[in-house]
Amino acid sequence: MDKLRKILPVAALFALLVVLLRPAPVPAGTEADRELVFGMSAAFTGANGELGIEYYRGLMAYIEYYNARAGEHGRTIRVKPANDGYNPAPCFQNTVNFIVRDHIFALAAYVGTPTATHVLPLLQKFEDRHVCMLFPFTGAQPLRAEPFGKYVFNLRASYFDETRALVDHLLDVGRDRVGVFYQSDAYGRTGWDGVRRALAAHGLHIVAEAAYRRGAAFGQDFTFEARHLMDAGVDAIIVVGTYASQAAFIRDARNQGCGLPIAGLSFTDSDKMLDLLKAESERTGTDYTRDLIQSQVVPSYEETDLPGVRFYREVMGKYEGGIMPSGEPYSPRRYSFVSFEGFLNGRLLAELVRRMGDNPSRERIPEVMESIRDFDLGIGVNARFGPGRHQGLDAIYLTTVRDGRFRSIGSWERWRK
């Protein structure tokens, strides 16, 4: 009954918005112009605001680069951002506005699992308008499986890919008593399930787990959760969280004497997490940056032997940062894993627009996206789509802190049990 009470308000909001805001179907207003408009809902404020800021910055750096070179007859791209604070209800409202009021060409660059998964039923509801979601910043399975996967195109690898890579490498060095600390929502449960599945493939199970509520800040105390995992005798911990919560957990675990390897996923924003831990290390005199492992879905921005990395650094080096959707200026970090992913997604978005040619339409998005079979992003692996394949990349890059940055892991022997 309690669960029903929680579901009903969301269902009622869905029905009300659809009934009140549904006009007769119209074509996208920009299709007759030289500009295509994409709607982006993301967190630009709150405990996880840095994720949206960095992703948007990388995306817009390439979009501005592309627009400046689109030419007299080329289509330009406009991204219409809206803040959701990493909360499902505002994301839902933003999405309805994008579809019904703004008539966007497609949804693009959404940030977060609890937000992106919450609006998937809208894609099905407005199927007659051929609305697709392009390149969200999440590795969750609902965006890759039926019934909603056909409306979504992902560039990044999935959380199942990331957790499998982490588990397999931990097992290779004898660490088979894995504990999980995860965010109690769709994101955390997807990561938890990925760890569970990866261990089950080896006949193993999660030894202990602890969860926390979405929105936790760096000031949150996770001593109890860290002690719970340690008391269970785990020999490695995988965190499925965001940068503030994961940094807080690492701090509290290390303060309890935990010397185990602690691993996290790409969504964490490892650069921001490391900034928090460095500052805390300087304040307390304790090194919180040792024995950290992060899976990434793009190569390190330090790997300048890759042409895609050099191109990203060149464009980002000239990008001033711009104005946030709130109207406030900001001065974020120049390079990061998150902005690099946003940059690559911007390149793919521009490739979609280029292939649309003089006949852009929502109906053609699946056909055009599935025609991108071997697109070179300059990162050593090409993006490949096709019928039944709506995830362009599968590669996972495993990193650890070295010389003050997350860099590729050369050997796992240091963590051999």
PDB file of C-alpha atoms in Angstrom, residues 53 94 98 119 173 336 397:
ATOM      1  CA  ILE A  53      28.447  21.458 -15.555  1.00  0.00           C
ATOM      2  CA  ASN A  94      11.652  19.473 -18.342  1.00  0.00           C
ATOM      3  CA  PHE A  98      10.881  19.966 -24.451  1.00  0.00           C
ATOM      4  CA  VAL A 119      11.285   9.864 -18.425  1.00  0.00           C
ATOM      5  CA  VAL A 173      44.526 -10.730  -7.978  1.00  0.00           C
ATOM      6  CA  SER A 336      38.233  16.073 -17.134  1.00  0.00           C
ATOM      7  CA  TYR A 397      39.533   1.968 -19.146  1.00  0.00           C
TER       8      TYR A 397
END
